[in-house]
Amino acid sequence: WLGGDHSITLPLLQAYKTWLGRPLAVVHFDAHCDTWADHFGEPSGHGTWVYEAIQQGLVIPECFTQIGIRSAGERAAREYVRDQGGLIYTARDLRGLESPQQLAPVLGGIRSRLAEHGHPPVYLSLDIDCLDPAFAPGTGTPEPGGMTSNQVLSLLEELADLPFVGMDCVEVAPSYDHAELTSNAAANFVWTYLCGRIANDPEA
Protein backbone atom coordinates (compact mmCIF):
# COMPACT_ATOMS: atom_id res chain seq x y z
CA TRP A 1 0.00 0.00 0.00
CA LEU A 2 1.45 3.34 -1.06
CA GLY A 3 0.57 6.54 0.86
CA GLY A 4 -0.38 9.19 1.46
CA ASP A 5 0.29 10.00 5.03
CA HIS A 6 0.51 7.53 7.87
CA SER A 7 -3.17 7.74 8.70
CA ILE A 8 -3.78 5.08 6.01
CA THR A 9 -2.29 2.37 8.24
CA LEU A 10 -5.10 2.28 10.81
CA PRO A 11 -7.89 1.31 8.38
CA LEU A 12 -5.53 -1.17 6.73
CA LEU A 13 -4.90 -2.86 10.09
CA GLN A 14 -8.65 -2.89 10.73
CA ALA A 15 -9.18 -4.64 7.40
CA TYR A 16 -6.38 -7.16 8.00
CA LYS A 17 -7.72 -7.95 11.48
CA THR A 18 -11.17 -8.62 9.99
CA TRP A 19 -9.72 -10.69 7.15
CA LEU A 20 -7.38 -12.78 9.30
CA GLY A 21 -9.58 -12.93 12.39
CA ARG A 22 -6.68 -12.13 14.69
CA PRO A 23 -4.42 -9.24 15.72
CA LEU A 24 -1.15 -8.72 13.89
CA ALA A 25 2.48 -8.20 14.74
CA VAL A 26 3.87 -4.95 13.33
CA VAL A 27 7.34 -3.82 12.30
CA HIS A 28 7.18 -0.01 12.15
CA PHE A 29 9.97 2.14 10.64
CA ASP A 30 9.53 5.81 11.55
CA ALA A 31 11.14 8.92 12.99
CA HIS A 32 7.99 9.54 15.03
CA CYS A 33 6.24 7.38 17.59
CA ASP A 34 2.69 8.09 16.25
CA THR A 35 1.26 7.25 19.66
CA TRP A 36 -0.55 10.48 20.47
CA ALA A 37 -4.09 10.21 21.81
CA ASP A 38 -5.20 13.01 19.48
CA HIS A 39 -3.80 14.86 16.49
CA PHE A 40 -3.72 18.56 17.33
CA GLY A 41 -7.23 18.35 18.72
CA GLU A 42 -8.57 15.95 16.08
CA PRO A 43 -9.45 12.45 17.30
CA SER A 44 -7.44 10.66 14.61
CA GLY A 45 -4.57 11.41 12.26
CA HIS A 46 -1.16 10.33 11.07
CA GLY A 47 0.25 10.83 14.57
CA THR A 48 -2.30 8.64 16.38
CA TRP A 49 -2.54 5.40 14.44
CA VAL A 50 -0.24 3.34 16.70
CA TYR A 51 -2.16 4.39 19.82
CA GLU A 52 -5.47 3.64 18.14
CA ALA A 53 -4.33 0.27 16.78
CA ILE A 54 -3.27 -0.88 20.22
CA GLN A 55 -6.39 0.49 21.88
CA GLN A 56 -8.61 -1.26 19.31
CA GLY A 57 -6.86 -4.62 19.71
CA LEU A 58 -5.72 -4.70 16.09
CA VAL A 59 -2.16 -5.60 17.00
CA ILE A 60 -0.26 -7.70 19.52
CA PRO A 61 1.45 -5.07 21.71
CA GLU A 62 4.34 -7.38 22.64
CA CYS A 63 4.97 -7.99 18.92
CA PHE A 64 4.97 -4.32 17.97
CA THR A 65 8.46 -3.08 17.06
CA GLN A 66 9.39 0.51 16.29
CA ILE A 67 12.65 1.23 14.46
CA GLY A 68 14.34 4.60 13.91
CA ILE A 69 12.34 6.70 16.39
CA ARG A 70 14.03 10.01 17.23
CA SER A 71 11.53 12.88 17.35
CA ALA A 72 10.96 14.82 20.54
CA GLY A 73 7.88 13.99 22.60
CA GLU A 74 6.57 13.62 26.10
CA ARG A 75 7.46 10.38 27.80
CA ALA A 76 3.92 8.93 27.74
CA ALA A 77 3.88 9.06 23.94
CA ARG A 78 7.55 8.38 23.31
CA GLU A 79 7.58 5.22 25.45
CA TYR A 80 4.00 4.10 24.81
CA VAL A 81 4.90 1.03 22.75
CA ARG A 82 7.52 -0.10 25.25
CA ASP A 83 5.08 0.47 28.13
CA GLN A 84 2.64 -1.87 26.37
CA GLY A 85 5.31 -4.57 26.14
CA GLY A 86 6.68 -3.83 22.67
CA LEU A 87 10.16 -3.01 21.39
CA ILE A 88 11.65 0.35 20.43
CA TYR A 89 14.99 0.71 18.65
CA THR A 90 15.71 4.42 18.38
CA ALA A 91 17.88 5.98 15.70
CA ARG A 92 20.45 6.60 18.44
CA ASP A 93 20.44 2.88 19.28
CA LEU A 94 21.18 2.09 15.63
CA ARG A 95 24.00 4.56 14.98
CA GLY A 96 26.90 2.89 13.20
CA LEU A 97 25.07 -0.44 12.77
CA GLU A 98 24.52 -1.34 9.12
CA SER A 99 25.48 -4.94 8.38
CA PRO A 100 23.30 -7.92 9.28
CA GLN A 101 25.90 -8.93 11.84
CA GLN A 102 25.85 -5.52 13.51
CA LEU A 103 22.04 -5.46 13.46
CA ALA A 104 21.76 -8.99 14.88
CA PRO A 105 20.39 -7.81 18.27
CA VAL A 106 17.54 -6.00 16.52
CA LEU A 107 16.79 -8.93 14.24
CA GLY A 108 16.97 -11.36 17.15
CA GLY A 109 14.70 -9.22 19.29
CA ILE A 110 11.99 -9.16 16.64
CA ARG A 111 12.25 -12.87 15.92
CA SER A 112 12.18 -13.89 19.57
CA ARG A 113 9.00 -11.91 20.22
CA LEU A 114 7.30 -13.50 17.24
CA ALA A 115 8.37 -16.96 18.36
CA GLU A 116 7.06 -16.35 21.87
CA HIS A 117 3.64 -15.52 20.42
CA GLY A 118 3.36 -18.39 17.95
CA HIS A 119 4.65 -16.60 14.84
CA PRO A 120 1.63 -14.38 14.16
CA PRO A 121 1.09 -12.65 10.81
CA VAL A 122 3.27 -9.56 10.43
CA TYR A 123 2.47 -6.17 8.92
CA LEU A 124 5.25 -3.83 7.81
CA SER A 125 4.70 -0.07 7.97
CA LEU A 126 7.51 2.07 6.60
CA ASP A 127 7.42 5.83 6.98
CA ILE A 128 10.06 7.22 4.65
CA ASP A 129 11.07 9.76 7.31
CA CYS A 130 12.76 6.93 9.20
CA LEU A 131 15.61 7.87 6.88
CA ASP A 132 17.87 10.80 7.62
CA PRO A 133 16.94 13.82 5.46
CA ALA A 134 20.23 13.30 3.59
CA PHE A 135 18.64 10.16 2.12
CA ALA A 136 15.01 11.32 2.07
CA PRO A 137 14.52 15.08 1.95
CA GLY A 138 11.10 14.74 0.32
CA THR A 139 8.88 14.21 3.33
CA GLY A 140 6.63 16.42 5.39
CA THR A 141 8.31 16.11 8.80
CA PRO A 142 12.04 15.40 8.33
CA GLU A 143 14.07 14.69 11.44
CA PRO A 144 17.91 14.90 11.52
CA GLY A 145 19.93 11.98 12.83
CA GLY A 146 18.01 9.26 11.02
CA MET A 147 18.66 5.89 9.50
CA THR A 148 20.65 5.22 6.35
CA SER A 149 19.29 3.48 3.27
CA ASN A 150 21.73 0.64 3.95
CA GLN A 151 20.33 0.10 7.43
CA VAL A 152 16.77 -0.15 6.18
CA LEU A 153 17.76 -2.46 3.32
CA SER A 154 19.73 -4.74 5.65
CA LEU A 155 16.74 -5.05 7.97
CA LEU A 156 14.25 -5.64 5.15
CA GLU A 157 16.46 -8.26 3.53
CA GLU A 158 17.17 -10.11 6.77
CA LEU A 159 13.51 -10.10 7.85
CA ALA A 160 12.20 -11.18 4.45
CA ASP A 161 11.30 -14.67 5.69
CA LEU A 162 8.87 -13.41 8.34
CA PRO A 163 5.18 -14.23 7.77
CA PHE A 164 4.35 -10.85 6.27
CA VAL A 165 0.79 -10.30 5.08
CA GLY A 166 1.09 -6.66 3.99
CA MET A 167 3.17 -3.52 3.80
CA ASP A 168 2.72 0.19 3.41
CA CYS A 169 5.23 2.88 2.48
CA VAL A 170 4.07 6.37 3.39
CA GLU A 171 4.92 10.06 3.76
CA VAL A 172 6.80 10.53 0.48
CA ALA A 173 6.28 14.17 -0.58
CA PRO A 174 7.60 14.66 -4.13
CA SER A 175 7.16 18.44 -4.01
CA TYR A 176 9.82 18.56 -1.27
CA ASP A 177 12.15 16.05 -2.92
CA HIS A 178 15.52 16.65 -4.56
CA ALA A 179 16.74 14.61 -7.55
CA GLU A 180 14.08 12.01 -6.71
CA LEU A 181 16.20 10.77 -3.79
CA THR A 182 13.17 10.06 -1.61
CA SER A 183 10.97 8.44 -4.21
CA ASN A 184 13.86 6.26 -5.38
CA ALA A 185 14.51 5.10 -1.83
CA ALA A 186 10.82 4.37 -1.28
CA ALA A 187 10.53 2.44 -4.54
CA ASN A 188 13.61 0.41 -3.68
CA PHE A 189 12.27 -0.48 -0.24
CA VAL A 190 8.92 -1.60 -1.67
CA TRP A 191 10.70 -3.58 -4.39
CA THR A 192 12.90 -5.25 -1.77
CA TYR A 193 9.84 -6.22 0.28
CA LEU A 194 8.09 -7.65 -2.80
CA CYS A 195 11.20 -9.60 -3.82
CA GLY A 196 11.28 -11.07 -0.34
CA ARG A 197 7.67 -12.16 -0.61
CA ILE A 198 8.39 -13.93 -3.91
CA ALA A 199 11.59 -15.53 -2.63
CA ASN A 200 9.77 -16.94 0.39
CA ASP A 201 6.61 -18.08 -1.40
CA PRO A 202 6.92 -21.82 -2.13
CA GLU A 203 4.39 -21.48 -4.95
CA ALA A 204 6.12 -18.54 -6.66
PDB file of C-alpha atoms in Angstrom:
ATOM      1  CA  TRP A   1       0.000   0.000   0.000  1.00  0.00           C
ATOM      2  CA  LEU A   2       1.446   3.342  -1.062  1.00  0.00           C
ATOM      3  CA  GLY A   3       0.572   6.540   0.855  1.00  0.00           C
ATOM      4  CA  GLY A   4      -0.375   9.194   1.461  1.00  0.00           C
ATOM      5  CA  ASP A   5       0.288   9.999   5.035  1.00  0.00           C
ATOM      6  CA  HIS A   6       0.508   7.533   7.869  1.00  0.00           C
ATOM      7  CA  SER A   7      -3.174   7.737   8.697  1.00  0.00           C
ATOM      8  CA  ILE A   8      -3.781   5.079   6.011  1.00  0.00           C
ATOM      9  CA  THR A   9      -2.286   2.374   8.244  1.00  0.00           C
ATOM     10  CA  LEU A  10      -5.097   2.283  10.815  1.00  0.00           C
ATOM     11  CA  PRO A  11      -7.891   1.307   8.380  1.00  0.00           C
ATOM     12  CA  LEU A  12      -5.531  -1.172   6.735  1.00  0.00           C
ATOM     13  CA  LEU A  13      -4.898  -2.861  10.087  1.00  0.00           C
ATOM     14  CA  GLN A  14      -8.646  -2.895  10.729  1.00  0.00           C
ATOM     15  CA  ALA A  15      -9.178  -4.637   7.396  1.00  0.00           C
ATOM     16  CA  TYR A  16      -6.382  -7.159   8.002  1.00  0.00           C
ATOM     17  CA  LYS A  17      -7.721  -7.955  11.479  1.00  0.00           C
ATOM     18  CA  THR A  18     -11.174  -8.617   9.987  1.00  0.00           C
ATOM     19  CA  TRP A  19      -9.721 -10.686   7.151  1.00  0.00           C
ATOM     20  CA  LEU A  20      -7.382 -12.779   9.296  1.00  0.00           C
ATOM     21  CA  GLY A  21      -9.577 -12.926  12.388  1.00  0.00           C
ATOM     22  CA  ARG A  22      -6.677 -12.132  14.692  1.00  0.00           C
ATOM     23  CA  PRO A  23      -4.420  -9.239  15.717  1.00  0.00           C
ATOM     24  CA  LEU A  24      -1.147  -8.721  13.889  1.00  0.00           C
ATOM     25  CA  ALA A  25       2.482  -8.201  14.743  1.00  0.00           C
ATOM     26  CA  VAL A  26       3.866  -4.951  13.331  1.00  0.00           C
ATOM     27  CA  VAL A  27       7.338  -3.815  12.297  1.00  0.00           C
ATOM     28  CA  HIS A  28       7.183  -0.013  12.145  1.00  0.00           C
ATOM     29  CA  PHE A  29       9.966   2.138  10.641  1.00  0.00           C
ATOM     30  CA  ASP A  30       9.531   5.808  11.547  1.00  0.00           C
ATOM     31  CA  ALA A  31      11.140   8.917  12.985  1.00  0.00           C
ATOM     32  CA  HIS A  32       7.987   9.542  15.026  1.00  0.00           C
ATOM     33  CA  CYS A  33       6.240   7.383  17.594  1.00  0.00           C
ATOM     34  CA  ASP A  34       2.688   8.093  16.248  1.00  0.00           C
ATOM     35  CA  THR A  35       1.261   7.248  19.657  1.00  0.00           C
ATOM     36  CA  TRP A  36      -0.554  10.480  20.471  1.00  0.00           C
ATOM     37  CA  ALA A  37      -4.095  10.207  21.812  1.00  0.00           C
ATOM     38  CA  ASP A  38      -5.202  13.012  19.480  1.00  0.00           C
ATOM     39  CA  HIS A  39      -3.800  14.862  16.493  1.00  0.00           C
ATOM     40  CA  PHE A  40      -3.723  18.564  17.328  1.00  0.00           C
ATOM     41  CA  GLY A  41      -7.226  18.347  18.722  1.00  0.00           C
ATOM     42  CA  GLU A  42      -8.568  15.954  16.083  1.00  0.00           C
ATOM     43  CA  PRO A  43      -9.450  12.453  17.300  1.00  0.00           C
ATOM     44  CA  SER A  44      -7.440  10.659  14.606  1.00  0.00           C
ATOM     45  CA  GLY A  45      -4.572  11.409  12.255  1.00  0.00           C
ATOM     46  CA  HIS A  46      -1.160  10.327  11.069  1.00  0.00           C
ATOM     47  CA  GLY A  47       0.251  10.829  14.568  1.00  0.00           C
ATOM     48  CA  THR A  48      -2.304   8.637  16.380  1.00  0.00           C
ATOM     49  CA  TRP A  49      -2.543   5.396  14.442  1.00  0.00           C
ATOM     50  CA  VAL A  50      -0.242   3.340  16.704  1.00  0.00           C
ATOM     51  CA  TYR A  51      -2.155   4.388  19.819  1.00  0.00           C
ATOM     52  CA  GLU A  52      -5.475   3.638  18.136  1.00  0.00           C
ATOM     53  CA  ALA A  53      -4.327   0.267  16.776  1.00  0.00           C
ATOM     54  CA  ILE A  54      -3.269  -0.882  20.225  1.00  0.00           C
ATOM     55  CA  GLN A  55      -6.393   0.491  21.877  1.00  0.00           C
ATOM     56  CA  GLN A  56      -8.605  -1.256  19.315  1.00  0.00           C
ATOM     57  CA  GLY A  57      -6.862  -4.622  19.711  1.00  0.00           C
ATOM     58  CA  LEU A  58      -5.724  -4.701  16.090  1.00  0.00           C
ATOM     59  CA  VAL A  59      -2.156  -5.598  16.998  1.00  0.00           C
ATOM     60  CA  ILE A  60      -0.259  -7.696  19.522  1.00  0.00           C
ATOM     61  CA  PRO A  61       1.451  -5.074  21.705  1.00  0.00           C
ATOM     62  CA  GLU A  62       4.338  -7.376  22.644  1.00  0.00           C
ATOM     63  CA  CYS A  63       4.974  -7.989  18.922  1.00  0.00           C
ATOM     64  CA  PHE A  64       4.969  -4.316  17.965  1.00  0.00           C
ATOM     65  CA  THR A  65       8.459  -3.084  17.064  1.00  0.00           C
ATOM     66  CA  GLN A  66       9.389   0.513  16.289  1.00  0.00           C
ATOM     67  CA  ILE A  67      12.646   1.233  14.461  1.00  0.00           C
ATOM     68  CA  GLY A  68      14.345   4.599  13.912  1.00  0.00           C
ATOM     69  CA  ILE A  69      12.336   6.701  16.392  1.00  0.00           C
ATOM     70  CA  ARG A  70      14.031  10.006  17.231  1.00  0.00           C
ATOM     71  CA  SER A  71      11.529  12.883  17.347  1.00  0.00           C
ATOM     72  CA  ALA A  72      10.955  14.823  20.541  1.00  0.00           C
ATOM     73  CA  GLY A  73       7.883  13.992  22.596  1.00  0.00           C
ATOM     74  CA  GLU A  74       6.571  13.618  26.096  1.00  0.00           C
ATOM     75  CA  ARG A  75       7.455  10.381  27.803  1.00  0.00           C
ATOM     76  CA  ALA A  76       3.925   8.927  27.745  1.00  0.00           C
ATOM     77  CA  ALA A  77       3.876   9.058  23.942  1.00  0.00           C
ATOM     78  CA  ARG A  78       7.553   8.376  23.310  1.00  0.00           C
ATOM     79  CA  GLU A  79       7.577   5.220  25.451  1.00  0.00           C
ATOM     80  CA  TYR A  80       4.002   4.096  24.810  1.00  0.00           C
ATOM     81  CA  VAL A  81       4.897   1.029  22.747  1.00  0.00           C
ATOM     82  CA  ARG A  82       7.519  -0.096  25.250  1.00  0.00           C
ATOM     83  CA  ASP A  83       5.079   0.465  28.130  1.00  0.00           C
ATOM     84  CA  GLN A  84       2.635  -1.875  26.366  1.00  0.00           C
ATOM     85  CA  GLY A  85       5.312  -4.571  26.144  1.00  0.00           C
ATOM     86  CA  GLY A  86       6.678  -3.827  22.670  1.00  0.00           C
ATOM     87  CA  LEU A  87      10.156  -3.009  21.390  1.00  0.00           C
ATOM     88  CA  ILE A  88      11.654   0.349  20.425  1.00  0.00           C
ATOM     89  CA  TYR A  89      14.989   0.711  18.651  1.00  0.00           C
ATOM     90  CA  THR A  90      15.712   4.422  18.381  1.00  0.00           C
ATOM     91  CA  ALA A  91      17.884   5.977  15.703  1.00  0.00           C
ATOM     92  CA  ARG A  92      20.449   6.599  18.436  1.00  0.00           C
ATOM     93  CA  ASP A  93      20.445   2.881  19.283  1.00  0.00           C
ATOM     94  CA  LEU A  94      21.183   2.091  15.631  1.00  0.00           C
ATOM     95  CA  ARG A  95      23.997   4.556  14.984  1.00  0.00           C
ATOM     96  CA  GLY A  96      26.900   2.889  13.205  1.00  0.00           C
ATOM     97  CA  LEU A  97      25.070  -0.438  12.769  1.00  0.00           C
ATOM     98  CA  GLU A  98      24.522  -1.343   9.121  1.00  0.00           C
ATOM     99  CA  SER A  99      25.484  -4.936   8.378  1.00  0.00           C
ATOM    100  CA  PRO A 100      23.299  -7.916   9.283  1.00  0.00           C
ATOM    101  CA  GLN A 101      25.904  -8.928  11.838  1.00  0.00           C
ATOM    102  CA  GLN A 102      25.847  -5.522  13.508  1.00  0.00           C
ATOM    103  CA  LEU A 103      22.044  -5.462  13.462  1.00  0.00           C
ATOM    104  CA  ALA A 104      21.756  -8.990  14.877  1.00  0.00           C
ATOM    105  CA  PRO A 105      20.393  -7.805  18.270  1.00  0.00           C
ATOM    106  CA  VAL A 106      17.538  -5.998  16.519  1.00  0.00           C
ATOM    107  CA  LEU A 107      16.790  -8.933  14.236  1.00  0.00           C
ATOM    108  CA  GLY A 108      16.966 -11.360  17.148  1.00  0.00           C
ATOM    109  CA  GLY A 109      14.696  -9.218  19.294  1.00  0.00           C
ATOM    110  CA  ILE A 110      11.986  -9.157  16.637  1.00  0.00           C
ATOM    111  CA  ARG A 111      12.251 -12.867  15.922  1.00  0.00           C
ATOM    112  CA  SER A 112      12.184 -13.893  19.572  1.00  0.00           C
ATOM    113  CA  ARG A 113       9.005 -11.907  20.224  1.00  0.00           C
ATOM    114  CA  LEU A 114       7.296 -13.496  17.241  1.00  0.00           C
ATOM    115  CA  ALA A 115       8.371 -16.958  18.356  1.00  0.00           C
ATOM    116  CA  GLU A 116       7.056 -16.348  21.873  1.00  0.00           C
ATOM    117  CA  HIS A 117       3.638 -15.520  20.417  1.00  0.00           C
ATOM    118  CA  GLY A 118       3.356 -18.386  17.949  1.00  0.00           C
ATOM    119  CA  HIS A 119       4.648 -16.598  14.843  1.00  0.00           C
ATOM    120  CA  PRO A 120       1.630 -14.379  14.158  1.00  0.00           C
ATOM    121  CA  PRO A 121       1.086 -12.646  10.810  1.00  0.00           C
ATOM    122  CA  VAL A 122       3.268  -9.563  10.426  1.00  0.00           C
ATOM    123  CA  TYR A 123       2.472  -6.174   8.925  1.00  0.00           C
ATOM    124  CA  LEU A 124       5.251  -3.825   7.805  1.00  0.00           C
ATOM    125  CA  SER A 125       4.704  -0.075   7.972  1.00  0.00           C
ATOM    126  CA  LEU A 126       7.506   2.066   6.599  1.00  0.00           C
ATOM    127  CA  ASP A 127       7.415   5.830   6.976  1.00  0.00           C
ATOM    128  CA  ILE A 128      10.062   7.220   4.654  1.00  0.00           C
ATOM    129  CA  ASP A 129      11.069   9.757   7.306  1.00  0.00           C
ATOM    130  CA  CYS A 130      12.757   6.930   9.199  1.00  0.00           C
ATOM    131  CA  LEU A 131      15.613   7.870   6.881  1.00  0.00           C
ATOM    132  CA  ASP A 132      17.868  10.801   7.622  1.00  0.00           C
ATOM    133  CA  PRO A 133      16.941  13.819   5.463  1.00  0.00           C
ATOM    134  CA  ALA A 134      20.228  13.300   3.592  1.00  0.00           C
ATOM    135  CA  PHE A 135      18.639  10.162   2.123  1.00  0.00           C
ATOM    136  CA  ALA A 136      15.009  11.315   2.066  1.00  0.00           C
ATOM    137  CA  PRO A 137      14.524  15.085   1.949  1.00  0.00           C
ATOM    138  CA  GLY A 138      11.101  14.738   0.322  1.00  0.00           C
ATOM    139  CA  THR A 139       8.883  14.214   3.325  1.00  0.00           C
ATOM    140  CA  GLY A 140       6.627  16.425   5.394  1.00  0.00           C
ATOM    141  CA  THR A 141       8.311  16.114   8.795  1.00  0.00           C
ATOM    142  CA  PRO A 142      12.038  15.398   8.329  1.00  0.00           C
ATOM    143  CA  GLU A 143      14.074  14.692  11.442  1.00  0.00           C
ATOM    144  CA  PRO A 144      17.908  14.901  11.522  1.00  0.00           C
ATOM    145  CA  GLY A 145      19.925  11.976  12.825  1.00  0.00           C
ATOM    146  CA  GLY A 146      18.009   9.264  11.025  1.00  0.00           C
ATOM    147  CA  MET A 147      18.656   5.890   9.499  1.00  0.00           C
ATOM    148  CA  THR A 148      20.650   5.222   6.351  1.00  0.00           C
ATOM    149  CA  SER A 149      19.290   3.482   3.273  1.00  0.00           C
ATOM    150  CA  ASN A 150      21.730   0.640   3.948  1.00  0.00           C
ATOM    151  CA  GLN A 151      20.325   0.100   7.433  1.00  0.00           C
ATOM    152  CA  VAL A 152      16.765  -0.153   6.178  1.00  0.00           C
ATOM    153  CA  LEU A 153      17.755  -2.457   3.324  1.00  0.00           C
ATOM    154  CA  SER A 154      19.729  -4.736   5.649  1.00  0.00           C
ATOM    155  CA  LEU A 155      16.741  -5.052   7.970  1.00  0.00           C
ATOM    156  CA  LEU A 156      14.251  -5.638   5.152  1.00  0.00           C
ATOM    157  CA  GLU A 157      16.459  -8.259   3.533  1.00  0.00           C
ATOM    158  CA  GLU A 158      17.174 -10.112   6.773  1.00  0.00           C
ATOM    159  CA  LEU A 159      13.512 -10.100   7.847  1.00  0.00           C
ATOM    160  CA  ALA A 160      12.205 -11.183   4.453  1.00  0.00           C
ATOM    161  CA  ASP A 161      11.304 -14.673   5.691  1.00  0.00           C
ATOM    162  CA  LEU A 162       8.870 -13.410   8.337  1.00  0.00           C
ATOM    163  CA  PRO A 163       5.184 -14.231   7.774  1.00  0.00           C
ATOM    164  CA  PHE A 164       4.350 -10.851   6.271  1.00  0.00           C
ATOM    165  CA  VAL A 165       0.791 -10.300   5.081  1.00  0.00           C
ATOM    166  CA  GLY A 166       1.091  -6.664   3.986  1.00  0.00           C
ATOM    167  CA  MET A 167       3.171  -3.521   3.801  1.00  0.00           C
ATOM    168  CA  ASP A 168       2.717   0.194   3.408  1.00  0.00           C
ATOM    169  CA  CYS A 169       5.233   2.878   2.484  1.00  0.00           C
ATOM    170  CA  VAL A 170       4.071   6.367   3.386  1.00  0.00           C
ATOM    171  CA  GLU A 171       4.921  10.061   3.761  1.00  0.00           C
ATOM    172  CA  VAL A 172       6.799  10.535   0.480  1.00  0.00           C
ATOM    173  CA  ALA A 173       6.279  14.167  -0.577  1.00  0.00           C
ATOM    174  CA  PRO A 174       7.602  14.658  -4.134  1.00  0.00           C
ATOM    175  CA  SER A 175       7.158  18.441  -4.008  1.00  0.00           C
ATOM    176  CA  TYR A 176       9.823  18.556  -1.266  1.00  0.00           C
ATOM    177  CA  ASP A 177      12.146  16.052  -2.923  1.00  0.00           C
ATOM    178  CA  HIS A 178      15.522  16.646  -4.564  1.00  0.00           C
ATOM    179  CA  ALA A 179      16.743  14.609  -7.553  1.00  0.00           C
ATOM    180  CA  GLU A 180      14.077  12.006  -6.705  1.00  0.00           C
ATOM    181  CA  LEU A 181      16.197  10.766  -3.788  1.00  0.00           C
ATOM    182  CA  THR A 182      13.170  10.062  -1.614  1.00  0.00           C
ATOM    183  CA  SER A 183      10.965   8.440  -4.209  1.00  0.00           C
ATOM    184  CA  ASN A 184      13.857   6.258  -5.379  1.00  0.00           C
ATOM    185  CA  ALA A 185      14.508   5.099  -1.826  1.00  0.00           C
ATOM    186  CA  ALA A 186      10.820   4.367  -1.277  1.00  0.00           C
ATOM    187  CA  ALA A 187      10.532   2.442  -4.543  1.00  0.00           C
ATOM    188  CA  ASN A 188      13.613   0.412  -3.682  1.00  0.00           C
ATOM    189  CA  PHE A 189      12.268  -0.476  -0.242  1.00  0.00           C
ATOM    190  CA  VAL A 190       8.922  -1.599  -1.666  1.00  0.00           C
ATOM    191  CA  TRP A 191      10.699  -3.579  -4.388  1.00  0.00           C
ATOM    192  CA  THR A 192      12.904  -5.255  -1.774  1.00  0.00           C
ATOM    193  CA  TYR A 193       9.841  -6.218   0.278  1.00  0.00           C
ATOM    194  CA  LEU A 194       8.089  -7.651  -2.804  1.00  0.00           C
ATOM    195  CA  CYS A 195      11.199  -9.601  -3.820  1.00  0.00           C
ATOM    196  CA  GLY A 196      11.282 -11.072  -0.341  1.00  0.00           C
ATOM    197  CA  ARG A 197       7.669 -12.161  -0.612  1.00  0.00           C
ATOM    198  CA  ILE A 198       8.388 -13.925  -3.909  1.00  0.00           C
ATOM    199  CA  ALA A 199      11.587 -15.532  -2.628  1.00  0.00           C
ATOM    200  CA  ASN A 200       9.772 -16.936   0.392  1.00  0.00           C
ATOM    201  CA  ASP A 201       6.612 -18.079  -1.395  1.00  0.00           C
ATOM    202  CA  PRO A 202       6.919 -21.824  -2.128  1.00  0.00           C
ATOM    203  CA  GLU A 203       4.390 -21.478  -4.948  1.00  0.00           C
ATOM    204  CA  ALA A 204       6.122 -18.537  -6.658  1.00  0.00           C
TER     205      ALA A 204
END
